[in-house]
Amino acid sequence: GSLGYGRDGPREVETCCTPIPDSIIDSAGIYISLEPGRESREYPSPLLNLKMGEKIGMAKLWALSLVVLVLAAAPSVPAVPITLITSAVDKGAVCMDGTPPAYHMDPGSGAGKKSWIVNLEGGGWCESVTACMYRKGSRLGSSNLMERQLEFRGILSSNPAENPDFYSWNRVMIRYCDGASFAGEGYDAGSRVYFRGQRIFNAAIQHLLSIGMSSADQVLLAGGSAGGLSAILHCDQFGAFFAGRSTTVKCLADAGLFLDAVDVAGGHTLRSYFGGVVATHRVAQTLPRSCTGHLDATSCFFPQNIIGSIKTPIFLLNAAYDTWQIHESLAPDVADHGGAWRACKSNRLACNASQMKVLQAFREQMVGIVEGAFSRSKGNGFFINSCFTHGQSKVPATWNANGSPTIHNKSIAKSVSDWYFGRAEVRAIDCPYPCDHTCHNDI
């Protein structure tokens, strides 16, 4: 999930849920997403303008029946238990509330025993001590409040049909509890909030090395959303752990290409927010020196300013119309003073011509960044499709399924695998919306 933000602090806008069909309406009249295997996202219900009594009541009964049917028919997925890294506490590598960091691991088998995927969990950020105190009391700030078991899907799945190239690898999810993409280094004594993301990253990787990853033949550092940004920030740091070894080391950032975009009011909402994250968590000291040597720290928290200097091969998987960025960076409520973007953000088909022009310009900015300095390294790859979504590697329907998104008839899973194993150069950029009919759109 991801945390959105506003004047009143963070708000959770994505939550992990059991796969459900098409759409349902919850008790608050919220339209909840919409495709089998996808995480839910909250948007204004299209039924709110109907008579609330009979219409919503019937919808709720219908939705409940569908959920029961789907739960009964859904295939079982093995649950992967949590492991606390208690030894990390002595190193000061702790969640925001001082509890130990954690991970989930599904061990490899057969030919995959010496191959590892390390996935960094996402979940937004907190940009002030007050916001971080709020977050401290959630699973995103305390390992005490984390789920004790997780289902691994998509690129983390153990099902060869769902995940044909990585299913037998050691697959690890490092839980996110620091609020700054594993990059903070500080402590606020007044609120007793720890900002120790960088220490968590170091301690977790060192722990995994100690339990077998040091002898790996192949490793892939991955992450989605805030975890995707983290995979970008830490790609070369991760590669350095394997210096002098023959290990193949690469990185994958899913929905992590957050742009330093101008919002619809002419401001820089996300830059202001990232500035708060960098200052609160004292991130400047952990950012790549190749960037901070000539740019301010906030600029160096934006991937566009560091991807061109990353030495370790990296793959960017992103939707050109990233729905999180549309909602929270390009047309956030604080910039949409008259609510002109409200309908467009709830339903892409409601976007008018001028709004589509803004969205196409956002895509062009992303494409220009990817085709710029980043593309100069032959080891890099990318898959930028023209979908309205956020995060595609851990969702079965978008990762590798019948009808999953493609560019030039190649799926995301096949594209990532061909790039990782060197079977083909993968530099795929979709034509502009609405040309792609394979998309799984959220709005």
CSV table of C-alpha atoms in Angstrom, one decimal:
chain,number,residue,atom,x,y,z
A,1,GLY,CA,0.0,0.0,0.0
A,2,SER,CA,0.9,3.7,-0.2
A,3,LEU,CA,0.3,6.6,2.1
A,4,GLY,CA,-1.0,9.7,0.5
A,5,TYR,CA,-0.5,13.0,2.2
A,6,GLY,CA,-2.3,16.3,2.8
A,7,ARG,CA,-2.6,19.2,5.2
A,8,ASP,CA,-3.8,16.9,7.9
A,9,GLY,CA,-1.0,14.4,7.6
A,10,PRO,CA,-0.7,11.0,5.9
A,11,ARG,CA,-3.7,9.0,4.8
A,12,GLU,CA,-3.6,5.4,3.5
A,13,VAL,CA,-4.9,5.2,-0.1
A,14,GLU,CA,-4.0,1.7,-0.9
A,15,THR,CA,-4.6,-1.4,1.2
A,16,CYS,CA,-3.8,-5.0,0.5
A,17,CYS,CA,-6.9,-7.0,0.1
A,18,THR,CA,-8.1,-10.4,-1.1
A,19,PRO,CA,-8.6,-10.4,-4.9
A,20,ILE,CA,-12.1,-9.4,-5.8
A,21,PRO,CA,-13.9,-9.1,-9.1
A,22,ASP,CA,-14.8,-6.0,-11.1
A,23,SER,CA,-16.0,-3.6,-8.3
A,24,ILE,CA,-17.7,-3.5,-5.0
A,25,ILE,CA,-19.1,-0.7,-2.8
A,26,ASP,CA,-18.0,-0.5,0.9
A,27,SER,CA,-20.1,0.9,3.7
A,28,ALA,CA,-18.8,4.4,3.2
A,29,GLY,CA,-19.8,4.4,-0.5
A,30,ILE,CA,-16.3,4.0,-1.8
A,31,TYR,CA,-15.7,2.4,-5.2
A,32,ILE,CA,-13.0,-0.3,-4.6
A,33,SER,CA,-10.8,-1.6,-7.4
A,34,LEU,CA,-11.6,-3.6,-9.7
A,35,GLU,CA,-9.5,-6.4,-11.2
A,36,PRO,CA,-8.8,-9.9,-9.9
A,37,GLY,CA,-5.5,-9.9,-8.1
A,38,ARG,CA,-5.1,-6.2,-7.7
A,39,GLU,CA,-4.6,-4.2,-4.5
A,40,SER,CA,-7.6,-2.0,-3.7
A,41,ARG,CA,-7.5,1.7,-4.3
A,42,GLU,CA,-10.1,4.1,-2.9
A,43,TYR,CA,-11.8,6.5,-5.3
A,44,PRO,CA,-15.2,8.3,-5.0
A,45,SER,CA,-18.0,5.9,-5.7
A,46,PRO,CA,-19.9,6.4,-9.0
A,47,LEU,CA,-23.1,5.4,-7.0
A,48,LEU,CA,-22.9,8.4,-4.6
A,49,ASN,CA,-25.3,10.3,-6.8
A,50,LEU,CA,-28.0,7.6,-6.6
A,51,LYS,CA,-30.7,7.2,-4.0
A,52,MET,CA,-28.6,6.1,-1.1
A,53,GLY,CA,-31.2,3.9,0.6
A,54,GLU,CA,-32.2,1.2,-1.8
A,55,LYS,CA,-29.4,1.5,-4.3
A,56,ILE,CA,-26.5,1.3,-1.9
A,57,GLY,CA,-28.2,-1.3,0.2
A,58,MET,CA,-28.7,-3.6,-2.8
A,59,ALA,CA,-25.1,-2.9,-4.0
A,60,LYS,CA,-23.7,-3.9,-0.6
A,61,LEU,CA,-25.6,-7.2,-0.5
A,62,TRP,CA,-24.6,-7.9,-4.1
A,63,ALA,CA,-20.9,-7.1,-3.3
A,64,LEU,CA,-20.9,-9.3,-0.2
A,65,SER,CA,-22.3,-12.2,-2.2
A,66,LEU,CA,-19.6,-11.8,-4.8
A,67,VAL,CA,-16.8,-11.5,-2.2
A,68,VAL,CA,-18.0,-14.8,-0.5
A,69,LEU,CA,-18.1,-16.5,-3.9
A,70,VAL,CA,-14.6,-15.3,-4.9
A,71,LEU,CA,-13.1,-16.2,-1.5
A,72,ALA,CA,-14.5,-19.7,-1.9
A,73,ALA,CA,-13.1,-20.1,-5.4
A,74,ALA,CA,-9.7,-18.3,-4.9
A,75,PRO,CA,-6.7,-20.6,-5.1
A,76,SER,CA,-4.7,-20.9,-1.9
A,77,VAL,CA,-1.3,-19.2,-1.8
A,78,PRO,CA,1.2,-20.3,0.8
A,79,ALA,CA,1.7,-17.8,3.6
A,80,VAL,CA,5.3,-16.7,4.3
A,81,PRO,CA,6.0,-16.0,8.0
A,82,ILE,CA,7.7,-12.9,9.4
A,83,THR,CA,11.2,-12.9,10.8
A,84,LEU,CA,12.4,-10.2,13.2
A,85,ILE,CA,16.1,-9.1,12.9
A,86,THR,CA,16.6,-8.7,16.6
A,87,SER,CA,20.4,-8.5,16.2
A,88,ALA,CA,19.9,-5.2,14.3
A,89,VAL,CA,18.7,-3.4,17.4
A,90,ASP,CA,22.2,-3.2,18.9
A,91,LYS,CA,23.3,-1.4,15.7
A,92,GLY,CA,20.5,1.2,16.0
A,93,ALA,CA,18.8,-0.3,13.0
A,94,VAL,CA,15.2,0.0,14.2
A,95,CYS,CA,11.7,0.9,13.0
A,96,MET,CA,10.4,4.4,13.9
A,97,ASP,CA,9.1,3.2,17.3
A,98,GLY,CA,12.4,1.3,18.2
A,99,THR,CA,11.2,-2.2,17.3
A,100,PRO,CA,13.4,-4.5,15.3
A,101,PRO,CA,13.2,-4.5,11.5
A,102,ALA,CA,11.7,-7.5,9.8
A,103,TYR,CA,11.5,-9.6,6.6
A,104,HIS,CA,9.6,-12.5,5.1
A,105,MET,CA,11.5,-15.2,3.2
A,106,ASP,CA,10.4,-18.1,1.0
A,107,PRO,CA,13.6,-20.3,0.5
A,108,GLY,CA,14.7,-21.3,-2.9
A,109,SER,CA,14.7,-24.8,-4.2
A,110,GLY,CA,16.5,-26.9,-6.9
A,111,ALA,CA,18.3,-24.7,-9.4
A,112,GLY,CA,17.2,-21.6,-7.6
A,113,LYS,CA,18.9,-22.3,-4.3
A,114,LYS,CA,21.8,-19.9,-5.2
A,115,SER,CA,19.7,-17.1,-6.6
A,116,TRP,CA,18.0,-14.4,-4.6
A,117,ILE,CA,15.3,-11.7,-5.1
A,118,VAL,CA,15.3,-9.0,-2.3
A,119,ASN,CA,12.2,-6.9,-2.5
A,120,LEU,CA,11.9,-3.6,-0.6
A,121,GLU,CA,8.4,-3.0,0.6
A,122,GLY,CA,6.7,0.3,-0.4
A,123,GLY,CA,4.2,2.5,1.5
A,124,GLY,CA,4.7,6.2,1.0
A,125,TRP,CA,6.7,8.5,3.3
A,126,CYS,CA,6.3,10.9,6.3
A,127,GLU,CA,7.5,14.5,5.8
A,128,SER,CA,7.4,15.9,9.4
A,129,VAL,CA,7.9,14.7,12.9
A,130,THR,CA,4.1,15.0,13.5
A,131,ALA,CA,3.3,12.9,10.4
A,132,CYS,CA,6.0,10.4,11.4
A,133,MET,CA,4.5,10.1,14.9
A,134,TYR,CA,1.2,9.2,13.3
A,135,ARG,CA,2.9,6.6,11.1
A,136,LYS,CA,4.8,5.2,14.1
A,137,GLY,CA,1.6,3.7,15.3
A,138,SER,CA,1.0,1.7,12.2
A,139,ARG,CA,2.5,-1.3,10.5
A,140,LEU,CA,4.6,1.2,8.5
A,141,GLY,CA,6.4,2.4,11.6
A,142,SER,CA,6.4,-0.6,14.0
A,143,SER,CA,7.2,-4.3,13.5
A,144,ASN,CA,4.9,-5.0,16.4
A,145,LEU,CA,2.0,-4.0,14.1
A,146,MET,CA,3.1,-5.8,10.9
A,147,GLU,CA,1.2,-8.8,9.5
A,148,ARG,CA,2.8,-12.0,10.8
A,149,GLN,CA,2.3,-13.7,7.4
A,150,LEU,CA,2.3,-12.5,3.8
A,151,GLU,CA,1.2,-14.0,0.5
A,152,PHE,CA,3.9,-13.7,-2.1
A,153,ARG,CA,2.5,-13.0,-5.6
A,154,GLY,CA,3.8,-11.8,-9.0
A,155,ILE,CA,7.5,-11.7,-9.1
A,156,LEU,CA,7.7,-13.2,-5.6
A,157,SER,CA,5.4,-16.1,-6.3
A,158,SER,CA,6.5,-19.7,-5.9
A,159,ASN,CA,4.1,-20.7,-8.6
A,160,PRO,CA,6.0,-21.5,-11.9
A,161,ALA,CA,2.9,-20.6,-14.0
A,162,GLU,CA,2.7,-17.2,-12.3
A,163,ASN,CA,6.4,-16.6,-12.1
A,164,PRO,CA,8.2,-18.8,-14.5
A,165,ASP,CA,11.8,-17.5,-14.2
A,166,PHE,CA,12.1,-16.6,-10.5
A,167,TYR,CA,9.7,-19.0,-8.7
A,168,SER,CA,12.4,-21.3,-7.4
A,169,TRP,CA,14.7,-18.5,-6.2
A,170,ASN,CA,15.1,-17.4,-2.6
A,171,ARG,CA,12.5,-14.7,-2.4
A,172,VAL,CA,12.6,-12.0,0.4
A,173,MET,CA,10.4,-9.1,1.3
A,174,ILE,CA,12.1,-6.6,3.6
A,175,ARG,CA,9.4,-4.8,5.5
A,176,TYR,CA,9.2,-1.0,5.4
A,177,CYS,CA,9.0,0.8,8.7
A,178,ASP,CA,11.2,3.9,8.4
A,179,GLY,CA,9.2,6.4,6.3
A,180,ALA,CA,12.0,7.5,4.0
A,181,SER,CA,12.6,4.8,1.4
A,182,PHE,CA,15.2,3.1,3.7
A,183,ALA,CA,17.4,6.3,3.5
A,184,GLY,CA,17.0,8.1,6.8
A,185,GLU,CA,19.7,8.6,9.5
A,186,GLY,CA,18.5,10.5,12.6
A,187,TYR,CA,16.5,10.5,15.8
A,188,ASP,CA,14.1,13.0,17.3
A,189,ALA,CA,14.4,12.9,21.1
A,190,GLY,CA,11.3,14.9,21.8
A,191,SER,CA,9.0,12.5,20.0
A,192,ARG,CA,11.2,9.4,20.4
A,193,VAL,CA,10.9,8.7,16.7
A,194,TYR,CA,13.8,6.9,15.0
A,195,PHE,CA,14.8,7.7,11.4
A,196,ARG,CA,17.0,4.7,10.7
A,197,GLY,CA,16.1,3.6,7.2
A,198,GLN,CA,19.7,3.4,6.0
A,199,ARG,CA,20.8,1.3,9.0
A,200,ILE,CA,17.8,-1.0,8.4
A,201,PHE,CA,18.8,-1.5,4.8
A,202,ASN,CA,22.4,-2.3,5.8
A,203,ALA,CA,21.5,-4.6,8.6
A,204,ALA,CA,18.9,-6.5,6.6
A,205,ILE,CA,21.3,-7.1,3.7
A,206,GLN,CA,24.1,-8.1,6.0
A,207,HIS,CA,21.8,-10.5,7.7
A,208,LEU,CA,20.7,-12.1,4.4
A,209,LEU,CA,24.4,-12.4,3.4
A,210,SER,CA,25.0,-14.3,6.7
A,211,ILE,CA,22.3,-16.8,6.0
A,212,GLY,CA,23.4,-17.8,2.5
A,213,MET,CA,23.1,-14.8,0.1
A,214,SER,CA,26.9,-14.3,0.2
A,215,SER,CA,27.3,-17.4,-2.0
A,216,ALA,CA,24.7,-16.4,-4.5
A,217,ASP,CA,25.3,-16.7,-8.2
A,218,GLN,CA,22.5,-14.3,-9.1
A,219,VAL,CA,20.8,-11.5,-7.1
A,220,LEU,CA,18.1,-9.0,-7.9
A,221,LEU,CA,17.2,-6.0,-5.7
A,222,ALA,CA,13.6,-5.0,-6.4
A,223,GLY,CA,11.0,-2.7,-4.9
A,224,GLY,CA,7.7,-1.1,-5.7
A,225,SER,CA,6.5,2.5,-5.2
A,226,ALA,CA,8.4,4.0,-2.2
A,227,GLY,CA,10.3,0.7,-2.3
A,228,GLY,CA,11.0,1.2,-6.0
A,229,LEU,CA,12.5,4.6,-5.2
A,230,SER,CA,14.5,2.8,-2.5
A,231,ALA,CA,15.8,0.2,-5.1
A,232,ILE,CA,17.0,3.2,-7.2
A,233,LEU,CA,18.7,5.0,-4.3
A,234,HIS,CA,20.4,1.8,-3.0
A,235,CYS,CA,21.2,0.0,-6.2
A,236,ASP,CA,24.9,0.7,-6.2
A,237,GLN,CA,25.1,0.2,-2.4
A,238,PHE,CA,23.6,-3.2,-2.9
A,239,GLY,CA,26.0,-4.0,-5.6
A,240,ALA,CA,28.9,-3.0,-3.3
A,241,PHE,CA,28.0,-5.8,-0.9
A,242,PHE,CA,29.1,-8.3,-3.7
A,243,ALA,CA,32.2,-6.5,-4.8
A,244,GLY,CA,35.0,-8.9,-5.7
A,245,ARG,CA,32.5,-11.8,-6.2
A,246,SER,CA,31.3,-13.3,-9.5
A,247,THR,CA,27.7,-12.7,-8.5
A,248,THR,CA,25.4,-11.2,-11.2
A,249,VAL,CA,23.8,-8.2,-9.5
A,250,LYS,CA,21.0,-6.1,-10.9
A,251,CYS,CA,18.1,-3.9,-9.7
A,252,LEU,CA,14.4,-3.5,-10.6
A,253,ALA,CA,12.4,-0.4,-9.7
A,254,ASP,CA,8.6,-0.8,-10.1
A,255,ALA,CA,6.6,2.4,-10.0
A,256,GLY,CA,9.5,4.2,-8.4
A,257,LEU,CA,10.1,6.9,-11.1
A,258,PHE,CA,8.7,9.8,-9.2
A,259,LEU,CA,9.0,13.0,-11.3
A,260,ASP,CA,9.8,16.5,-10.1
A,261,ALA,CA,6.7,17.7,-11.9
A,262,VAL,CA,4.9,21.0,-11.9
A,263,ASP,CA,1.4,20.6,-10.5
A,264,VAL,CA,-1.8,21.9,-12.1
A,265,ALA,CA,-1.6,25.1,-10.1
A,266,GLY,CA,2.0,25.8,-11.2
A,267,GLY,CA,3.5,24.7,-8.0
A,268,HIS,CA,5.8,21.9,-6.9
A,269,THR,CA,3.7,19.8,-4.5
A,270,LEU,CA,5.9,16.7,-4.5
A,271,ARG,CA,9.2,18.7,-4.4
A,272,SER,CA,7.9,20.5,-1.3
A,273,TYR,CA,6.8,17.2,0.3
A,274,PHE,CA,10.1,15.4,-0.6
A,275,GLY,CA,11.9,18.4,0.9
A,276,GLY,CA,10.2,17.7,4.2
A,277,VAL,CA,11.1,14.0,4.0
A,278,VAL,CA,14.7,14.7,3.3
A,279,ALA,CA,15.0,17.3,6.1
A,280,THR,CA,13.0,15.3,8.8
A,281,HIS,CA,14.9,12.1,8.2
A,282,ARG,CA,18.3,13.7,7.5
A,283,VAL,CA,18.5,11.9,4.3
A,284,ALA,CA,21.2,14.1,2.7
A,285,GLN,CA,24.0,12.2,4.2
A,286,THR,CA,23.0,8.9,2.7
A,287,LEU,CA,22.2,10.0,-0.9
A,288,PRO,CA,24.6,9.3,-3.8
A,289,ARG,CA,27.6,11.6,-3.7
A,290,SER,CA,27.5,11.6,-7.5
A,291,CYS,CA,24.4,13.7,-7.2
A,292,THR,CA,24.8,15.7,-4.0
A,293,GLY,CA,28.1,16.9,-5.2
A,294,HIS,CA,26.3,19.3,-7.6
A,295,LEU,CA,22.6,19.3,-6.7
A,296,ASP,CA,20.7,20.0,-3.5
A,297,ALA,CA,19.6,17.0,-1.4
A,298,THR,CA,15.9,17.2,-2.3
A,299,SER,CA,16.8,17.1,-6.0
A,300,CYS,CA,18.8,14.0,-5.3
A,301,PHE,CA,15.8,12.2,-3.8
A,302,PHE,CA,14.2,12.4,-7.2
A,303,PRO,CA,15.2,9.4,-9.4
A,304,GLN,CA,15.6,11.5,-12.6
A,305,ASN,CA,18.7,13.1,-11.1
A,306,ILE,CA,20.5,9.9,-10.1
A,307,ILE,CA,19.5,7.1,-12.5
A,308,GLY,CA,22.0,8.3,-15.1
A,309,SER,CA,25.0,7.7,-12.8
A,310,ILE,CA,24.0,4.3,-11.4
A,311,LYS,CA,26.7,1.8,-12.2
A,312,THR,CA,24.8,-1.4,-11.4
A,313,PRO,CA,22.4,-2.5,-14.2
A,314,ILE,CA,18.8,-1.4,-13.4
A,315,PHE,CA,15.4,-1.9,-15.0
A,316,LEU,CA,12.7,0.7,-14.7
A,317,LEU,CA,9.1,-0.6,-14.8
A,318,ASN,CA,6.6,2.3,-14.8
A,319,ALA,CA,3.2,3.4,-16.0
A,320,ALA,CA,3.5,6.6,-18.1
A,321,TYR,CA,0.3,7.7,-16.4
A,322,ASP,CA,1.2,6.8,-12.8
A,323,THR,CA,-2.0,7.1,-10.9
A,324,TRP,CA,-0.3,7.8,-7.5
A,325,GLN,CA,1.6,10.7,-9.2
A,326,ILE,CA,-1.6,12.0,-10.9
A,327,HIS,CA,-3.5,12.0,-7.6
A,328,GLU,CA,-0.7,13.3,-5.3
A,329,SER,CA,1.8,15.2,-7.4
A,330,LEU,CA,0.3,16.4,-10.7
A,331,ALA,CA,-3.2,17.2,-9.6
A,332,PRO,CA,-3.3,16.9,-5.8
A,333,ASP,CA,-6.3,18.3,-3.9
A,334,VAL,CA,-4.2,21.2,-2.6
A,335,ALA,CA,-3.5,22.4,-6.1
A,336,ASP,CA,-6.9,21.6,-7.6
A,337,HIS,CA,-8.7,24.5,-5.8
A,338,GLY,CA,-12.0,24.3,-7.7
A,339,GLY,CA,-12.1,20.5,-7.9
A,340,ALA,CA,-11.8,20.5,-11.7
A,341,TRP,CA,-9.7,17.4,-11.6
A,342,ARG,CA,-11.9,15.4,-9.3
A,343,ALA,CA,-13.8,13.5,-12.0
A,344,CYS,CA,-10.8,12.9,-14.1
A,345,LYS,CA,-8.8,11.4,-11.2
A,346,SER,CA,-11.7,9.1,-10.5
A,347,ASN,CA,-12.3,8.0,-14.1
A,348,ARG,CA,-9.8,8.6,-16.9
A,349,LEU,CA,-12.7,8.6,-19.4
A,350,ALA,CA,-14.0,11.8,-17.7
A,351,CYS,CA,-10.8,13.7,-18.4
A,352,ASN,CA,-11.4,16.6,-20.8
A,353,ALA,CA,-9.1,17.6,-23.7
A,354,SER,CA,-7.1,20.1,-21.7
A,355,GLN,CA,-6.6,17.6,-18.9
A,356,MET,CA,-5.5,15.0,-21.3
A,357,LYS,CA,-3.0,17.5,-22.7
A,358,VAL,CA,-1.5,17.8,-19.2
A,359,LEU,CA,-1.4,14.1,-18.8
A,360,GLN,CA,0.3,13.6,-22.1
A,361,ALA,CA,2.9,16.2,-21.1
A,362,PHE,CA,3.5,14.3,-17.9
A,363,ARG,CA,4.1,11.2,-20.0
A,364,GLU,CA,6.5,13.1,-22.3
A,365,GLN,CA,8.5,14.2,-19.3
A,366,MET,CA,8.9,10.6,-18.1
A,367,VAL,CA,9.8,9.3,-21.5
A,368,GLY,CA,12.4,12.1,-22.0
A,369,ILE,CA,14.0,11.2,-18.7
A,370,VAL,CA,14.2,7.5,-19.5
A,371,GLU,CA,15.5,8.1,-23.0
A,372,GLY,CA,18.1,10.6,-21.7
A,373,ALA,CA,21.1,9.8,-19.6
A,374,PHE,CA,19.6,6.6,-18.3
A,375,SER,CA,19.5,4.9,-21.7
A,376,ARG,CA,23.2,5.4,-22.3
A,377,SER,CA,24.1,2.4,-20.2
A,378,LYS,CA,23.7,-0.8,-22.3
A,379,GLY,CA,23.1,-2.8,-19.1
A,380,ASN,CA,19.9,-0.9,-18.3
A,381,GLY,CA,16.4,-1.8,-19.4
A,382,PHE,CA,12.9,-0.3,-19.2
A,383,PHE,CA,9.2,-1.0,-19.8
A,384,ILE,CA,7.1,2.1,-19.8
A,385,ASN,CA,3.5,1.3,-20.7
A,386,SER,CA,0.7,3.8,-21.3
A,387,CYS,CA,-1.5,2.5,-18.5
A,388,PHE,CA,-3.2,4.3,-15.6
A,389,THR,CA,-1.9,2.3,-12.7
A,390,HIS,CA,0.8,2.2,-10.0
A,391,GLY,CA,2.8,-1.0,-9.4
A,392,GLN,CA,2.7,-4.0,-11.7
A,393,SER,CA,5.4,-6.5,-10.6
A,394,LYS,CA,3.7,-8.0,-7.6
A,395,VAL,CA,0.2,-8.2,-9.1
A,396,PRO,CA,-0.5,-11.5,-10.8
A,397,ALA,CA,-2.9,-10.0,-13.4
A,398,THR,CA,-0.3,-7.5,-14.6
A,399,TRP,CA,2.9,-9.5,-14.0
A,400,ASN,CA,2.2,-12.6,-16.0
A,401,ALA,CA,-1.3,-13.8,-16.8
A,402,ASN,CA,-3.5,-14.2,-19.8
A,403,GLY,CA,-4.4,-10.7,-20.8
A,404,SER,CA,-1.6,-9.0,-18.8
A,405,PRO,CA,-0.1,-5.8,-20.2
A,406,THR,CA,2.3,-6.1,-23.1
A,407,ILE,CA,4.4,-3.9,-25.3
A,408,HIS,CA,5.2,-5.4,-28.7
A,409,ASN,CA,3.4,-8.6,-27.6
A,410,LYS,CA,5.9,-9.1,-24.7
A,411,SER,CA,4.6,-9.2,-21.1
A,412,ILE,CA,6.2,-7.5,-18.1
A,413,ALA,CA,7.5,-10.8,-16.7
A,414,LYS,CA,9.0,-11.8,-20.0
A,415,SER,CA,10.5,-8.4,-20.4
A,416,VAL,CA,12.1,-8.3,-17.0
A,417,SER,CA,13.4,-11.9,-17.4
A,418,ASP,CA,14.9,-11.3,-20.8
A,419,TRP,CA,16.7,-8.3,-19.5
A,420,TYR,CA,18.0,-9.9,-16.3
A,421,PHE,CA,19.3,-13.1,-18.1
A,422,GLY,CA,20.6,-11.2,-21.0
A,423,ARG,CA,18.4,-13.0,-23.5
A,424,ALA,CA,17.4,-9.7,-25.2
A,425,GLU,CA,17.8,-6.0,-24.9
A,426,VAL,CA,14.6,-4.6,-23.4
A,427,ARG,CA,13.9,-0.9,-24.0
A,428,ALA,CA,10.2,-0.8,-24.4
A,429,ILE,CA,8.2,2.5,-24.4
A,430,ASP,CA,4.5,2.4,-25.3
A,431,CYS,CA,2.7,4.7,-27.7
A,432,PRO,CA,0.6,7.4,-25.9
A,433,TYR,CA,-2.8,6.7,-24.4
A,434,PRO,CA,-5.3,5.4,-25.6
A,435,CYS,CA,-3.4,3.1,-28.0
A,436,ASP,CA,-2.7,0.3,-25.6
A,437,HIS,CA,-5.6,-2.1,-25.2
A,438,THR,CA,-3.7,-4.5,-22.9
A,439,CYS,CA,-3.7,-2.1,-19.9
A,440,HIS,CA,-5.1,-2.9,-16.5
A,441,ASN,CA,-6.2,0.7,-15.6
A,442,ASP,CA,-7.0,1.9,-12.1
A,443,ILE,CA,-8.8,5.0,-13.2
